Amino acid sequence: MAHANNKPNPLIVWLFTTNHKNVGILYLVTSLYFLVVAGILALTFRMQLSAPNMVFLAADSYNQAVTLHGLFMLLWVTTPLAAAFANYVIPIQIGAKDMAFPRLNALSYWLYLASGIVALSSFFAPGGTADWGWTTYAPLNTLQYSPQAGGSLMGLAILLLLSSTIVATSNFMVTIFRLRAPGMKLSYLPLFSIFWLVTQFLLLWAFPAFAAPLLMLVADRVLGTVFFTAAEGGALLWDHLLWFFGHPEVYILVLPGLAIAGDVLAVFSRRQLYAKKVIIIAVSVAAFLSYIVWVHHMFMTGIHPGMREVFNITTELISIPFGVIMLSYILTLFRGRIRATTPFLFALGSVILFIIGGASGVFNSSVALDVGMRGTFWVVGHFHYTIVGGGITGLIAGLYYWWPKMTGRMFSEKLGKLHFAIYMIGFNILYFPMHLLYDMPRRIFFYDATTGWGPINMIITMGSLIFASSFIILFINLINSLRHGPKVGDDPWGGANYSLEWNVPSPPPEFNFPKGVPVITAQGLVFKQPWEIKKGITTTGGQQLFTTTALPTNGGSHVTEHGEEHGPHLSPWPFILSIGAALTMIGLVFGVPLLLQGIVIFIASIVGWAWEDVKEKFHVAIEALGEKWPFDRVENVPLGMWFFLFGEVALFGPLFAAYFFVRANSAFTGFAWPLPGQIHSTVIGAISTIILLTSGLAASLALVAIKNNNQRGLRAGLLAAFILGLAVLVIEGFQWAELFAEGYTFGTDIAASIYYVITGIHGAHLLAGLLIIIYLLAKAYKGGYNAEKHMGVYAFAIYWGFVVGVWLFTFPLFYLI
Amino acid sequence: MAAPAPSAEIWNSLFMMYVTSAVVISAVVLAILGYFVLRYRQPSSSLADGGQDEPEFRIGAEPTRGSAKVAIALSVILGLLFVGLTASTFSAMEFMEEIPEDNPDALHIKVTAFQWGWQFTYPNGRTITGELRVPVNTPIVLEITSRDVFHTFAIAAFKVKKDAIPDRINFAWFEAKEAGEYRIQCYELCGTGHAKMIATLLAMEPEQFEAWYGKLSEEKG
Amino acid sequence: MREEWQLVAVYTIIVAALVAEVIVGSSWMTLGQTALIGVLVIATLQAALVFAFFMFGKYGTRSVAIIMLISIGTLLPLFLAFAFSIEFPPHAAAGGH
Ligand code: HEM
Ligand SMILES: [Cu+2]
Ligand SMILES: [Cu+2]
């Protein structure tokens, strides 16, 4: 067992780190790298568009470049850049020593990197990568119209990214809800932490909802199902599912940047945010509304006219909460003492550009105007103003703002201001004229001179070069600062009164708070030692500060009287597991040998990870002494599982919705949906259901047993749950085999497709559950659980119940009606 | 400049209405923002400006600054504005979407999108590709579908646009006011030929059209 | 022991509901629409029991149940929108109009 004092090799540290600050820096470097890649792609196709009749990129390269640009900017750049800051500063802002689950945090990063590499590698697959635009409309996305293997690889890469996100989301939820410092109420947090929490809720329900159509798409492309070619599913099935994810996604992109802008405006005008409570309400309302506006992307699809009007109105409504937020930001400056530093200027830029983008958004909400705007460069202008103008500009403000905190060194203000000037000029020359091209279709690689679009496009391309060059200044400034920047103290900006990160050294030590546990009292921030806190302090409201004493979260941590004694903060498994996952994805498209290697590495790393736990080799003291509202009574591990499962609801829900849609459509397309019992035997289905229910009962009994410290009961329950679960999986396997033998395969018809995909995904969940039981059993036999310590068993019981619950719907839909 | 079609005319005036409100509102807001920045800017960007922080600028201070009334006022203003804008939108929509199905003069044409082109089928069975000929001052009803992937049919100059979706049928209508050539183009990425998925709309004087097509009224009987 | 027996009792109820579900479902010839609704209602009740007892939702704070409900609630608009997209736009196979 390595110890903290014999320093490991730096490469090992970066590969195996689980510290939130290191992970944050990894996210930062990677997302900036992808920003450059996707930006250069944009420059290539901007070159192609600069003049009529241009020959620079061929149609196919153009389409691939646009697709990769869009997908990378949306999925691999903006949110991960925000995640870099979230990882670095949010644990500090809330007053924690690290994330709730440090290894899962590292896993999120490595899966993210792996998914990005898989996505980039798809470029070099024969025939190139996805070329259907980031929206991936059906049926252009099917093999029939886009046969290149790179397209399937891109689908898998996105799925890998989504899995990274759901892990990160559960982790952030538990961290922000349960690891806050004593006295740190949610409403005391800076906007960045609050908006990030809201963003996590959006991610929680939006990203799995995107996984559902992607799984169907990959099934179509790899297994031969017919979701997006059959008349019952097809274009509209994809459209609804994509945009159901797609609109929340745009708020996922802008909220973190806007939040940083708000914090920075407050810090640099030295005033409390104006009407912070109203801002919090407004952002929650906007988040809620974002789930009921997606049809504004489908106004031209000939949807029900009533629905069009409803979504017209909901879309307009959404500009009200954003208007309120912007107004509060502006009023924050009132009577402030403004210091126009580089972060401040970028925050200001974010607000200005977002207001312009919001104004053009109101146009898009109008069903009548959308007749003109849909599919044109107007839309491209609009969303770059909001996402890049509002979101990315805010994130750049954050980069400057936290740079001294992360590196301990200051950058050059002069270069920063120069960057800002060129950035704003370039931005507006680049994107504003796009609004004038409201007749020019987007995603065209070619236009002729008679269109008259040439001159404006030339201006836009010039703007893109100016805008891109501003980033060179940014990078020069940062690299220079790393080497020659003047060293800074804890609080170079005077933010110590605003948020916690300015009350710790720059860069902060491994566990963030060298002076003790931060405690928020009526008088402000004080630092206490853990044992002082246990004696009890009261908050402003007079209620007890903490309800529990220090609770180990990682199966056995130590908080000693003199503060910190830690196990190694390193684990190799997140890194290795991601390699396995990436190889598996590539293998799914490029053949069995790679696939097998991938699966072997994947399983080996899960075993290694589990072994680390069973032996309790990895532990980090992340005690939670403070605020946990509203989850005081749910421990970290079960709470993480709950959030994961809320996300799972958003995965299975759209799958069931797809079932409903294709089945209802079959009445109009003339497809005869199989009668009950015709294909799937009701009796066998009912038997499987009973066995699975019994397995669920066994798991619950196992939990009850260990709560009473009954070791035999625990083992017996887990073993029974395992055997019964396995039985269900075997029965299902036999059913599949039998159907296949009869010639009823993935692609037979739409009913077969949805049956195989839903039962297949459910089966994968069963399999995962069985693996978890093996781990629990191993640990149980080593005596790893007792009446006080059994959160792993608890989390599993919750998971297993969910798997049973999903089956309770699967059974009637396929076997009974 | 007169719009070449009633739909474009309506669209243009609606657009101007939105432009006016957007410009006015964002100009006011940005002006306030600019004023605050200039007014409250400290001459030096150093921290040591001698000023005193207000007591509520502190970690753990209750967020007491500001009042919800401002937000409510803004919501009411925006809400009222949106009521106006939405009413105009809906009435424009009513005109643009109200398919003149029962108008005996209307000419019904089937539009089939394919990779990569447009095929038009007239009531008499006549089918042409790449060119749509219609008489001016006659309502034209389009039945739009696709043979392969998702496309979007549009006559940008007329502000007519509708998705062409495989296995589904969409309706659109327009009326050309002035004879001339207009561009029909695809507005949804549909593959490598997307940029060149263009057809010509030829709006003709009725006599010329009949010379090309034959008598309209007889055909439709 | 109380908790164990409670779980077994809940299990028995769910299995009984399953039997009822199969009976209702198999009589769709006579019951029609009603069978469909009956089956879905029974499945929902079963799932609620699983949530409350097998997933120990009742031990969690109310916040867990609320967020679970919201998770399911976000799906409602999706189902509604799908429902309105079945006849609109018309299917080509159904002869258009
Ligand atoms: C150097 C900076 C950038 C330039 C020059 C640029 C330019 C463009 C252009 C011209 C298009 C439309 C292409 C077409 O429709 O044919 C486009 C699409 C897009 N851009 Fe950017 N962009 C830049 C940065 C960004 C950033 C930072 C983001 C987001 C964070 C972003 C997100 C998107 C998305 C989502 C699309 C849609 C892709 C698609 O149509 O599938 N862009 N960009
Ligand atoms: Cu949207
Ligand atoms: Cu096209």
mmCIF file of N, CA and C in Angstrom, chain A residues 59 63 132-133 137 139 145 185 188 231 236 270-272 274-275 278 300-302 308 312 316 319 323-324 327 330-332 334-339 366 368-369 371-374 439 443 451 496-497 520 522 665, chain B residues 11 14-15 18 29 36 40-42 46-47 49 51 53-54 56-60 62-67 70-71 74 82 86 89-90 97 115 148-149 159 161 163 167-168 170 183 187-189 191-192 194 196:
data_model
loop_
_atom_site.group_PDB
_atom_site.id
_atom_site.type_symbol
_atom_site.label_atom_id
_atom_site.label_comp_id
_atom_site.label_asym_id
_atom_site.label_seq_id
_atom_site.Cartn_x
_atom_site.Cartn_y
_atom_site.Cartn_z
ATOM 1 N N ALA A 59 -18.546 18.030 -50.927
ATOM 2 C CA ALA A 59 -19.801 17.956 -50.173
ATOM 3 C C ALA A 59 -19.658 17.040 -48.967
ATOM 4 N N ASN A 63 -19.951 18.005 -45.013
ATOM 5 C CA ASN A 63 -20.968 17.490 -44.097
ATOM 6 C C ASN A 63 -20.341 16.854 -42.863
ATOM 7 N N TRP A 132 -24.384 13.600 -41.051
ATOM 8 C CA TRP A 132 -25.809 13.915 -41.120
ATOM 9 C C TRP A 132 -26.172 15.132 -40.304
ATOM 10 N N GLY A 133 -25.179 15.927 -39.895
ATOM 11 C CA GLY A 133 -25.475 17.062 -39.032
ATOM 12 C C GLY A 133 -25.620 16.576 -37.605
ATOM 13 N N TYR A 137 -30.761 13.510 -38.333
ATOM 14 C CA TYR A 137 -32.139 13.194 -38.673
ATOM 15 C C TYR A 137 -32.290 11.825 -39.324
ATOM 16 N N PRO A 139 -34.516 9.361 -41.831
ATOM 17 C CA PRO A 139 -33.710 8.136 -41.934
ATOM 18 C C PRO A 139 -32.368 8.331 -42.619
ATOM 19 N N TYR A 145 -28.758 4.969 -46.061
ATOM 20 C CA TYR A 145 -28.362 6.247 -46.643
ATOM 21 C C TYR A 145 -26.987 6.709 -46.198
ATOM 22 N N LYS A 185 -26.104 26.817 3.651
ATOM 23 C CA LYS A 185 -27.393 26.504 3.026
ATOM 24 C C LYS A 185 -27.251 26.585 1.509
ATOM 25 N N TYR A 188 -26.967 29.980 0.067
ATOM 26 C CA TYR A 188 -25.758 30.768 0.296
ATOM 27 C C TYR A 188 -24.700 30.511 -0.769
ATOM 28 N N ALA A 231 -42.161 2.708 -41.431
ATOM 29 C CA ALA A 231 -43.098 3.832 -41.479
ATOM 30 C C ALA A 231 -43.688 4.119 -40.107
ATOM 31 N N LEU A 236 -40.281 10.924 -37.567
ATOM 32 C CA LEU A 236 -40.892 11.634 -36.436
ATOM 33 C C LEU A 236 -40.492 11.028 -35.100
ATOM 34 N N ARG A 270 -18.406 44.310 -6.226
ATOM 35 C CA ARG A 270 -18.444 44.235 -4.769
ATOM 36 C C ARG A 270 -19.837 44.485 -4.226
ATOM 37 N N ARG A 271 -20.807 43.842 -4.821
ATOM 38 C CA ARG A 271 -22.149 43.955 -4.295
ATOM 39 C C ARG A 271 -22.801 42.584 -4.299
ATOM 40 N N GLN A 272 -23.721 42.402 -3.381
ATOM 41 C CA GLN A 272 -24.494 41.168 -3.394
ATOM 42 C C GLN A 272 -25.296 41.125 -4.685
ATOM 43 N N TYR A 274 -28.230 41.057 -7.167
ATOM 44 C CA TYR A 274 -29.546 41.655 -7.023
ATOM 45 C C TYR A 274 -30.601 40.552 -7.059
ATOM 46 N N ALA A 275 -31.437 40.498 -6.046
ATOM 47 C CA ALA A 275 -32.571 39.556 -6.003
ATOM 48 C C ALA A 275 -32.145 38.125 -6.323
ATOM 49 N N VAL A 278 -34.840 35.581 -6.496
ATOM 50 C CA VAL A 278 -35.612 35.630 -7.736
ATOM 51 C C VAL A 278 -34.838 34.938 -8.857
ATOM 52 N N MET A 300 -42.240 22.858 -38.653
ATOM 53 C CA MET A 300 -42.487 22.626 -40.078
ATOM 54 C C MET A 300 -42.824 21.169 -40.385
ATOM 55 N N THR A 301 -42.894 20.332 -39.352
ATOM 56 C CA THR A 301 -43.121 18.916 -39.648
ATOM 57 C C THR A 301 -44.593 18.601 -39.885
ATOM 58 N N GLY A 302 -45.462 19.601 -39.840
ATOM 59 C CA GLY A 302 -46.874 19.313 -40.064
ATOM 60 C C GLY A 302 -47.541 18.721 -38.855
ATOM 61 N N ARG A 308 -48.906 23.115 -32.107
ATOM 62 C CA ARG A 308 -48.002 24.177 -32.540
ATOM 63 C C ARG A 308 -48.244 25.436 -31.726
ATOM 64 N N ASN A 312 -45.688 27.297 -29.250
ATOM 65 C CA ASN A 312 -45.354 28.690 -29.516
ATOM 66 C C ASN A 312 -45.371 29.459 -28.195
ATOM 67 N N GLU A 316 -42.268 31.209 -25.883
ATOM 68 C CA GLU A 316 -42.164 32.616 -25.529
ATOM 69 C C GLU A 316 -42.007 32.781 -24.024
ATOM 70 N N SER A 319 -38.607 33.008 -22.365
ATOM 71 C CA SER A 319 -37.724 34.174 -22.378
ATOM 72 C C SER A 319 -37.980 35.053 -21.159
ATOM 73 N N GLY A 323 -35.115 36.725 -19.078
ATOM 74 C CA GLY A 323 -35.122 38.177 -18.993
ATOM 75 C C GLY A 323 -34.939 38.627 -17.554
ATOM 76 N N VAL A 324 -35.616 37.941 -16.646
ATOM 77 C CA VAL A 324 -35.509 38.294 -15.229
ATOM 78 C C VAL A 324 -34.069 38.120 -14.747
ATOM 79 N N LEU A 327 -31.918 40.926 -16.108
ATOM 80 C CA LEU A 327 -32.198 42.196 -15.444
ATOM 81 C C LEU A 327 -31.565 42.217 -14.049
ATOM 82 N N ILE A 330 -27.965 42.934 -14.326
ATOM 83 C CA ILE A 330 -27.662 44.330 -14.624
ATOM 84 C C ILE A 330 -27.835 45.174 -13.366
ATOM 85 N N LEU A 331 -28.904 44.909 -12.631
ATOM 86 C CA LEU A 331 -29.147 45.703 -11.430
ATOM 87 C C LEU A 331 -28.107 45.416 -10.341
ATOM 88 N N THR A 332 -27.455 44.262 -10.442
ATOM 89 C CA THR A 332 -26.388 43.979 -9.487
ATOM 90 C C THR A 332 -25.321 45.071 -9.526
ATOM 91 N N PHE A 334 -25.669 48.139 -10.034
ATOM 92 C CA PHE A 334 -26.139 49.435 -9.551
ATOM 93 C C PHE A 334 -25.411 49.807 -8.262
ATOM 94 N N ARG A 335 -24.828 50.976 -8.241
ATOM 95 C CA ARG A 335 -24.074 51.476 -7.089
ATOM 96 C C ARG A 335 -22.946 50.536 -6.687
ATOM 97 N N GLY A 336 -22.430 49.807 -7.638
ATOM 98 C CA GLY A 336 -21.308 48.945 -7.325
ATOM 99 C C GLY A 336 -20.012 49.721 -7.406
ATOM 100 N N ARG A 337 -18.923 49.033 -7.034
ATOM 101 C CA ARG A 337 -17.606 49.632 -7.244
ATOM 102 C C ARG A 337 -16.910 48.742 -8.263
ATOM 103 N N ILE A 338 -17.120 49.079 -9.521
ATOM 104 C CA ILE A 338 -16.766 48.158 -10.595
ATOM 105 C C ILE A 338 -15.288 48.242 -10.928
ATOM 106 N N ARG A 339 -14.658 47.071 -10.988
ATOM 107 C CA ARG A 339 -13.284 47.015 -11.478
ATOM 108 C C ARG A 339 -13.307 46.229 -12.781
ATOM 109 N N SER A 366 -41.986 32.192 -32.819
ATOM 110 C CA SER A 366 -43.184 32.465 -33.597
ATOM 111 C C SER A 366 -43.349 31.438 -34.704
ATOM 112 N N ALA A 368 -45.124 31.492 -37.172
ATOM 113 C CA ALA A 368 -45.213 32.093 -38.505
ATOM 114 C C ALA A 368 -43.834 32.517 -38.997
ATOM 115 N N LEU A 369 -43.060 33.193 -38.126
ATOM 116 C CA LEU A 369 -41.729 33.612 -38.568
ATOM 117 C C LEU A 369 -40.841 32.408 -38.807
ATOM 118 N N VAL A 371 -41.421 29.893 -40.299
ATOM 119 C CA VAL A 371 -41.509 29.455 -41.696
ATOM 120 C C VAL A 371 -40.322 30.004 -42.477
ATOM 121 N N GLY A 372 -39.939 31.225 -42.154
ATOM 122 C CA GLY A 372 -38.769 31.778 -42.830
ATOM 123 C C GLY A 372 -37.465 31.279 -42.242
ATOM 124 N N MET A 373 -37.402 31.191 -40.891
ATOM 125 C CA MET A 373 -36.112 30.980 -40.227
ATOM 126 C C MET A 373 -35.633 29.543 -40.227
ATOM 127 N N ARG A 374 -36.548 28.614 -40.159
ATOM 128 C CA ARG A 374 -36.183 27.217 -39.956
ATOM 129 C C ARG A 374 -35.152 26.756 -40.995
ATOM 130 N N ASP A 439 -32.417 33.687 -45.645
ATOM 131 C CA ASP A 439 -32.906 32.841 -46.734
ATOM 132 C C ASP A 439 -31.920 31.736 -47.095
ATOM 133 N N ARG A 443 -25.935 24.257 -43.583
ATOM 134 C CA ARG A 443 -25.379 22.966 -43.973
ATOM 135 C C ARG A 443 -25.346 22.770 -45.483
ATOM 136 N N THR A 451 -27.462 33.797 -56.059
ATOM 137 C CA THR A 451 -28.161 33.918 -54.780
ATOM 138 C C THR A 451 -27.904 35.259 -54.110
ATOM 139 N N ALA A 496 -13.008 36.967 -1.259
ATOM 140 C CA ALA A 496 -13.093 36.167 -0.029
ATOM 141 C C ALA A 496 -14.444 36.303 0.657
ATOM 142 N N ASN A 497 -15.083 37.424 0.468
ATOM 143 C CA ASN A 497 -16.397 37.591 1.077
ATOM 144 C C ASN A 497 -17.510 37.016 0.225
ATOM 145 N N ILE A 520 -20.093 28.244 8.360
ATOM 146 C CA ILE A 520 -20.748 29.511 8.065
ATOM 147 C C ILE A 520 -21.616 29.881 9.265
ATOM 148 N N ALA A 522 -23.494 33.227 11.668
ATOM 149 C CA ALA A 522 -24.179 34.501 11.479
ATOM 150 C C ALA A 522 -23.161 35.617 11.258
ATOM 151 N N ASN A 665 -49.036 3.955 -34.347
ATOM 152 C CA ASN A 665 -48.929 4.250 -35.774
ATOM 153 C C ASN A 665 -49.275 3.057 -36.641
ATOM 154 N N TRP B 11 -45.574 37.812 -43.870
ATOM 155 C CA TRP B 11 -44.369 37.456 -43.113
ATOM 156 C C TRP B 11 -43.508 38.679 -42.891
ATOM 157 N N LEU B 14 -44.914 40.956 -40.243
ATOM 158 C CA LEU B 14 -44.747 40.363 -38.924
ATOM 159 C C LEU B 14 -43.293 40.461 -38.476
ATOM 160 N N PHE B 15 -42.405 40.207 -39.408
ATOM 161 C CA PHE B 15 -40.970 40.263 -39.106
ATOM 162 C C PHE B 15 -40.591 41.669 -38.634
ATOM 163 N N TYR B 18 -41.596 42.206 -35.081
ATOM 164 C CA TYR B 18 -40.679 41.580 -34.123
ATOM 165 C C TYR B 18 -39.357 42.344 -34.070
ATOM 166 N N VAL B 29 -32.288 47.854 -22.670
ATOM 167 C CA VAL B 29 -31.584 47.056 -21.662
ATOM 168 C C VAL B 29 -30.079 47.265 -21.768
ATOM 169 N N PHE B 36 -24.630 51.792 -16.364
ATOM 170 C CA PHE B 36 -24.160 51.341 -15.049
ATOM 171 C C PHE B 36 -22.653 51.109 -15.058
ATOM 172 N N TYR B 40 -20.427 53.451 -12.666
ATOM 173 C CA TYR B 40 -19.915 52.917 -11.409
ATOM 174 C C TYR B 40 -18.511 52.344 -11.528
ATOM 175 N N ARG B 41 -17.909 52.560 -12.646
ATOM 176 C CA ARG B 41 -16.573 52.027 -12.837
ATOM 177 C C ARG B 41 -15.572 52.774 -11.963
ATOM 178 N N GLN B 42 -14.694 52.031 -11.292
ATOM 179 C CA GLN B 42 -13.660 52.661 -10.477
ATOM 180 C C GLN B 42 -12.512 53.061 -11.383
ATOM 181 N N SER B 46 -7.473 48.479 -8.987
ATOM 182 C CA SER B 46 -6.888 47.829 -7.820
ATOM 183 C C SER B 46 -7.961 47.603 -6.761
ATOM 184 N N LEU B 47 -7.665 46.680 -5.869
ATOM 185 C CA LEU B 47 -8.620 46.352 -4.828
ATOM 186 C C LEU B 47 -8.694 47.451 -3.778
ATOM 187 N N ASP B 49 -9.310 50.393 -3.019
ATOM 188 C CA ASP B 49 -9.896 51.660 -3.417
ATOM 189 C C ASP B 49 -10.478 52.394 -2.218
ATOM 190 N N GLY B 51 -12.939 51.948 -0.478
ATOM 191 C CA GLY B 51 -14.378 51.850 -0.229
ATOM 192 C C GLY B 51 -14.692 50.784 0.804
ATOM 193 N N ASP B 53 -17.126 47.676 1.965
ATOM 194 C CA ASP B 53 -18.132 46.739 1.464
ATOM 195 C C ASP B 53 -19.389 46.835 2.304
ATOM 196 N N GLU B 54 -20.511 46.693 1.635
ATOM 197 C CA GLU B 54 -21.762 46.665 2.387
ATOM 198 C C GLU B 54 -21.778 45.411 3.262
ATOM 199 N N GLU B 56 -23.925 43.113 3.702
ATOM 200 C CA GLU B 56 -24.467 41.863 3.156
ATOM 201 C C GLU B 56 -23.582 41.264 2.071
ATOM 202 N N PHE B 57 -22.435 41.906 1.801
ATOM 203 C CA PHE B 57 -21.486 41.288 0.876
ATOM 204 C C PHE B 57 -20.597 40.378 1.704
ATOM 205 N N ARG B 58 -21.089 39.161 1.949
ATOM 206 C CA ARG B 58 -20.452 38.284 2.917
ATOM 207 C C ARG B 58 -20.973 36.863 2.684
ATOM 208 N N ILE B 59 -20.086 35.896 2.823
ATOM 209 C CA ILE B 59 -20.539 34.507 2.672
ATOM 210 C C ILE B 59 -21.535 34.202 3.786
ATOM 211 N N GLY B 60 -22.648 33.623 3.409
ATOM 212 C CA GLY B 60 -23.624 33.259 4.423
ATOM 213 C C GLY B 60 -24.580 34.384 4.760
ATOM 214 N N GLU B 62 -27.900 36.391 4.226
ATOM 215 C CA GLU B 62 -29.170 36.095 3.564
ATOM 216 C C GLU B 62 -29.255 36.946 2.306
ATOM 217 N N PRO B 63 -29.720 36.358 1.192
ATOM 218 C CA PRO B 63 -29.843 37.158 -0.030
ATOM 219 C C PRO B 63 -31.007 38.143 0.094
ATOM 220 N N THR B 64 -30.726 39.273 0.682
ATOM 221 C CA THR B 64 -31.813 40.214 0.970
ATOM 222 C C THR B 64 -31.867 41.370 -0.012
ATOM 223 N N ARG B 65 -30.788 41.521 -0.816
ATOM 224 C CA ARG B 65 -30.780 42.691 -1.675
ATOM 225 C C ARG B 65 -31.832 42.563 -2.767
ATOM 226 N N GLY B 66 -32.398 43.679 -3.154
ATOM 227 C CA GLY B 66 -33.274 43.694 -4.313
ATOM 228 C C GLY B 66 -34.688 43.299 -3.967
ATOM 229 N N SER B 67 -35.576 43.523 -4.929
ATOM 230 C CA SER B 67 -36.962 43.198 -4.659
ATOM 231 C C SER B 67 -37.544 42.448 -5.834
ATOM 232 N N VAL B 70 -39.320 44.149 -9.226
ATOM 233 C CA VAL B 70 -38.707 44.438 -10.523
ATOM 234 C C VAL B 70 -38.948 43.280 -11.480
ATOM 235 N N ALA B 71 -38.739 42.061 -10.954
ATOM 236 C CA ALA B 71 -38.931 40.886 -11.798
ATOM 237 C C ALA B 71 -40.382 40.780 -12.241
ATOM 238 N N LEU B 74 -41.063 43.309 -14.937
ATOM 239 C CA LEU B 74 -40.521 42.886 -16.225
ATOM 240 C C LEU B 74 -41.368 41.784 -16.835
ATOM 241 N N PHE B 82 -45.728 39.870 -25.402
ATOM 242 C CA PHE B 82 -45.884 38.576 -26.057
ATOM 243 C C PHE B 82 -47.335 38.322 -26.440
ATOM 244 N N THR B 86 -47.915 37.340 -30.111
ATOM 245 C CA THR B 86 -48.507 36.033 -30.387
ATOM 246 C C THR B 86 -49.809 36.177 -31.153
ATOM 247 N N THR B 89 -48.896 36.682 -34.605
ATOM 248 C CA THR B 89 -48.371 35.441 -35.162
ATOM 249 C C THR B 89 -49.503 34.491 -35.518
ATOM 250 N N PHE B 90 -50.440 34.340 -34.598
ATOM 251 C CA PHE B 90 -51.512 33.382 -34.853
ATOM 252 C C PHE B 90 -52.383 33.824 -36.018
ATOM 253 N N GLU B 97 -51.527 29.094 -43.136
ATOM 254 C CA GLU B 97 -51.740 27.660 -43.019
ATOM 255 C C GLU B 97 -53.106 27.209 -43.520
ATOM 256 N N GLN B 115 -33.571 12.129 -53.173
ATOM 257 C CA GLN B 115 -32.153 12.456 -53.196
ATOM 258 C C GLN B 115 -31.696 12.492 -54.649
ATOM 259 N N ASP B 148 -37.406 9.195 -49.946
ATOM 260 C CA ASP B 148 -36.297 8.542 -49.238
ATOM 261 C C ASP B 148 -36.052 9.125 -47.848
ATOM 262 N N VAL B 149 -35.355 10.258 -47.762
ATOM 263 C CA VAL B 149 -35.013 10.787 -46.439
ATOM 264 C C VAL B 149 -35.805 12.067 -46.177
ATOM 265 N N LYS B 159 -41.834 32.761 -48.569
ATOM 266 C CA LYS B 159 -41.965 32.321 -47.182
ATOM 267 C C LYS B 159 -42.928 31.141 -47.085
ATOM 268 N N LYS B 161 -42.696 27.025 -46.493
ATOM 269 C CA LYS B 161 -41.747 25.995 -46.103
ATOM 270 C C LYS B 161 -42.490 24.865 -45.426
ATOM 271 N N ASP B 163 -41.794 20.481 -44.209
ATOM 272 C CA ASP B 163 -40.923 19.314 -44.261
ATOM 273 C C ASP B 163 -41.500 18.250 -45.176
ATOM 274 N N ASP B 167 -43.157 8.644 -45.802
ATOM 275 C CA ASP B 167 -44.356 7.975 -45.264
ATOM 276 C C ASP B 167 -45.385 8.939 -44.645
ATOM 277 N N ARG B 168 -45.131 10.211 -44.760
ATOM 278 C CA ARG B 168 -46.116 11.166 -44.251
ATOM 279 C C ARG B 168 -46.396 12.195 -45.342
ATOM 280 N N ASN B 170 -47.543 16.220 -46.109
ATOM 281 C CA ASN B 170 -47.737 17.555 -45.564
ATOM 282 C C ASN B 170 -48.352 18.456 -46.615
ATOM 283 N N ARG B 183 -36.770 30.514 -56.620
ATOM 284 C CA ARG B 183 -35.944 29.363 -56.282
ATOM 285 C C ARG B 183 -36.672 28.466 -55.285
ATOM 286 N N TYR B 187 -34.207 22.666 -47.374
ATOM 287 C CA TYR B 187 -33.687 23.318 -46.162
ATOM 288 C C TYR B 187 -33.402 22.333 -45.045
ATOM 289 N N GLU B 188 -33.305 21.067 -45.350
ATOM 290 C CA GLU B 188 -32.872 20.128 -44.306
ATOM 291 C C GLU B 188 -31.801 19.238 -44.902
ATOM 292 N N LEU B 189 -30.684 19.124 -44.187
ATOM 293 C CA LEU B 189 -29.562 18.330 -44.677
ATOM 294 C C LEU B 189 -30.042 16.925 -45.050
ATOM 295 N N GLY B 191 -27.989 14.759 -47.278
ATOM 296 C CA GLY B 191 -26.949 13.997 -47.944
ATOM 297 C C GLY B 191 -26.053 14.905 -48.753
ATOM 298 N N THR B 192 -25.192 14.293 -49.562
ATOM 299 C CA THR B 192 -24.190 15.097 -50.254
ATOM 300 C C THR B 192 -24.790 16.015 -51.312
ATOM 301 N N HIS B 194 -27.437 17.808 -50.971
ATOM 302 C CA HIS B 194 -28.353 18.760 -50.344
ATOM 303 C C HIS B 194 -28.213 20.175 -50.913
ATOM 304 N N LYS B 196 -27.403 21.211 -53.662
ATOM 305 C CA LYS B 196 -27.837 21.408 -55.044
ATOM 306 C C LYS B 196 -29.230 20.872 -55.287
#
